[in-house]
Amino acid sequence: MPIGWGVNHTSRLVSATGTGVLTKADIDGYLDELAAAATLSYGKIFHMDGCRLELSSDDLVSVGARIGSHEVNQAMGRVAVVAASDELYQQAEKFSSKVLAERPLRIFRDVTSALAWLSDARI
């Protein structure tokens, strides 16, 4: 699976790691799994350092619409993306700007800052 993830129900935090080339099908599968586990409202940290996104403009619109459809039924948790390299950071920014959703999303260069931001939401 190109996106591996685990959940800490006590802290309401999902930690995911992408590996290889991520496509729309990979992101759809990840969203399906989060919905099935009833964790869409949890905070999420997504580690991008082992992957890259391969998404067309149409893919981005489709993913955005899907995330938006989940937001109709429940609040979505914050998403912290960790992208240390310039290339990954730019890909994450493109994803964020094209996938218009209500849930807060921020991109970080390091895990410590990302986790601090996610923790601030639970205080």
Tab-separated table of C-alpha atoms in Angstrom:
chain	number	residue	atom	x	y	z
A	1	MET	CA	0.000	0.000	0.000
A	2	PRO	CA	1.527	3.322	-1.017
A	3	ILE	CA	-0.060	5.031	2.014
A	4	GLY	CA	0.495	3.298	5.323
A	5	TRP	CA	-1.232	4.680	8.382
A	6	GLY	CA	-1.984	4.089	12.029
A	7	VAL	CA	-4.249	5.718	14.562
A	8	ASN	CA	-4.057	6.710	18.212
A	9	HIS	CA	-7.677	6.929	19.351
A	10	THR	CA	-6.744	8.414	22.723
A	11	SER	CA	-5.052	11.428	21.140
A	12	ARG	CA	-7.400	11.360	18.109
A	13	LEU	CA	-4.426	11.397	15.738
A	14	VAL	CA	-3.821	9.566	12.463
A	15	SER	CA	-0.217	9.232	11.289
A	16	ALA	CA	0.241	8.381	7.596
A	17	THR	CA	3.297	7.866	5.419
A	18	GLY	CA	3.355	7.880	1.643
A	19	THR	CA	5.838	5.778	-0.325
A	20	GLY	CA	6.584	5.808	-4.035
A	21	VAL	CA	4.295	7.535	-6.525
A	22	LEU	CA	0.871	8.418	-5.127
A	23	THR	CA	-2.061	8.546	-7.520
A	24	LYS	CA	-5.705	9.515	-7.127
A	25	ALA	CA	-6.546	5.831	-6.569
A	26	ASP	CA	-4.107	5.730	-3.637
A	27	ILE	CA	-5.630	8.826	-2.056
A	28	ASP	CA	-9.155	7.500	-2.626
A	29	GLY	CA	-8.169	4.232	-0.934
A	30	TYR	CA	-6.698	6.109	2.017
A	31	LEU	CA	-9.874	8.215	2.386
A	32	ASP	CA	-11.999	5.044	2.205
A	33	GLU	CA	-9.962	3.494	5.002
A	34	LEU	CA	-10.180	6.625	7.180
A	35	ALA	CA	-13.947	6.769	6.696
A	36	ALA	CA	-14.336	3.056	7.522
A	37	ALA	CA	-12.289	3.547	10.708
A	38	ALA	CA	-14.383	6.617	11.649
A	39	THR	CA	-11.267	8.794	11.880
A	40	LEU	CA	-12.036	11.586	9.386
A	41	SER	CA	-12.601	14.024	12.275
A	42	TYR	CA	-9.201	13.185	13.828
A	43	GLY	CA	-6.080	15.271	13.304
A	44	LYS	CA	-3.755	13.829	10.687
A	45	ILE	CA	-0.045	14.044	10.055
A	46	PHE	CA	1.025	12.990	6.568
A	47	HIS	CA	4.725	12.268	5.973
A	48	MET	CA	5.571	12.922	2.311
A	49	ASP	CA	9.334	12.443	2.326
A	50	GLY	CA	9.168	8.957	0.781
A	51	CYS	CA	6.735	9.763	-2.016
A	52	ARG	CA	5.684	12.120	-4.759
A	53	LEU	CA	2.242	13.029	-6.046
A	54	GLU	CA	1.135	12.171	-9.564
A	55	LEU	CA	-2.213	13.925	-9.838
A	56	SER	CA	-3.729	15.695	-12.814
A	57	SER	CA	-5.817	18.839	-12.409
A	58	ASP	CA	-8.929	16.682	-12.826
A	59	ASP	CA	-7.639	14.336	-10.104
A	60	LEU	CA	-7.159	17.283	-7.747
A	61	VAL	CA	-10.694	18.527	-8.412
A	62	SER	CA	-12.090	15.038	-7.816
A	63	VAL	CA	-10.180	14.585	-4.538
A	64	GLY	CA	-11.281	18.043	-3.414
A	65	ALA	CA	-14.920	17.243	-4.169
A	66	ARG	CA	-14.635	14.006	-2.245
A	67	ILE	CA	-13.150	15.705	0.809
A	68	GLY	CA	-15.824	18.393	0.548
A	69	SER	CA	-18.561	15.739	0.488
A	70	HIS	CA	-17.257	14.319	3.781
A	71	GLU	CA	-17.312	17.801	5.314
A	72	VAL	CA	-21.067	18.051	4.710
A	73	ASN	CA	-21.692	15.283	7.255
A	74	GLN	CA	-18.971	15.977	9.828
A	75	ALA	CA	-16.112	18.269	10.744
A	76	MET	CA	-12.826	17.140	9.261
A	77	GLY	CA	-9.726	17.160	11.440
A	78	ARG	CA	-6.674	19.292	10.813
A	79	VAL	CA	-4.103	17.964	8.354
A	80	ALA	CA	-0.384	18.593	8.840
A	81	VAL	CA	1.733	17.643	5.837
A	82	VAL	CA	5.454	17.134	6.412
A	83	ALA	CA	7.477	17.839	3.261
A	84	ALA	CA	11.143	18.513	3.940
A	85	SER	CA	12.403	18.909	0.376
A	86	ASP	CA	11.576	21.890	-1.845
A	87	GLU	CA	10.031	19.633	-4.516
A	88	LEU	CA	7.716	17.875	-2.064
A	89	TYR	CA	6.822	21.165	-0.401
A	90	GLN	CA	5.790	22.593	-3.789
A	91	GLN	CA	3.711	19.500	-4.565
A	92	ALA	CA	1.982	19.793	-1.187
A	93	GLU	CA	1.291	23.492	-1.796
A	94	LYS	CA	-0.220	22.709	-5.200
A	95	PHE	CA	-2.399	20.013	-3.660
A	96	SER	CA	-3.519	22.364	-0.888
A	97	SER	CA	-4.352	25.217	-3.271
A	98	LYS	CA	-6.353	23.009	-5.648
A	99	VAL	CA	-8.180	20.881	-3.087
A	100	LEU	CA	-10.504	23.456	-1.621
A	101	ALA	CA	-11.893	22.173	1.645
A	102	GLU	CA	-12.966	23.655	4.951
A	103	ARG	CA	-10.620	21.620	7.120
A	104	PRO	CA	-7.394	23.364	8.129
A	105	LEU	CA	-4.306	22.129	6.290
A	106	ARG	CA	-0.754	23.361	6.798
A	107	ILE	CA	2.549	22.240	5.333
A	108	PHE	CA	5.628	21.878	7.514
A	109	ARG	CA	9.292	21.139	6.955
A	110	ASP	CA	9.614	19.063	10.147
A	111	VAL	CA	7.564	16.663	12.261
A	112	THR	CA	8.032	18.584	15.511
A	113	SER	CA	6.351	21.726	14.166
A	114	ALA	CA	3.569	19.694	12.560
A	115	LEU	CA	2.785	17.848	15.789
A	116	ALA	CA	2.866	21.093	17.787
A	117	TRP	CA	0.273	22.629	15.448
A	118	LEU	CA	-1.924	19.541	15.670
A	119	SER	CA	-1.631	19.535	19.479
A	120	ASP	CA	-2.711	23.188	19.645
A	121	ALA	CA	-6.036	22.175	18.088
A	122	ARG	CA	-6.767	19.722	20.910
A	123	ILE	CA	-6.141	22.150	23.779
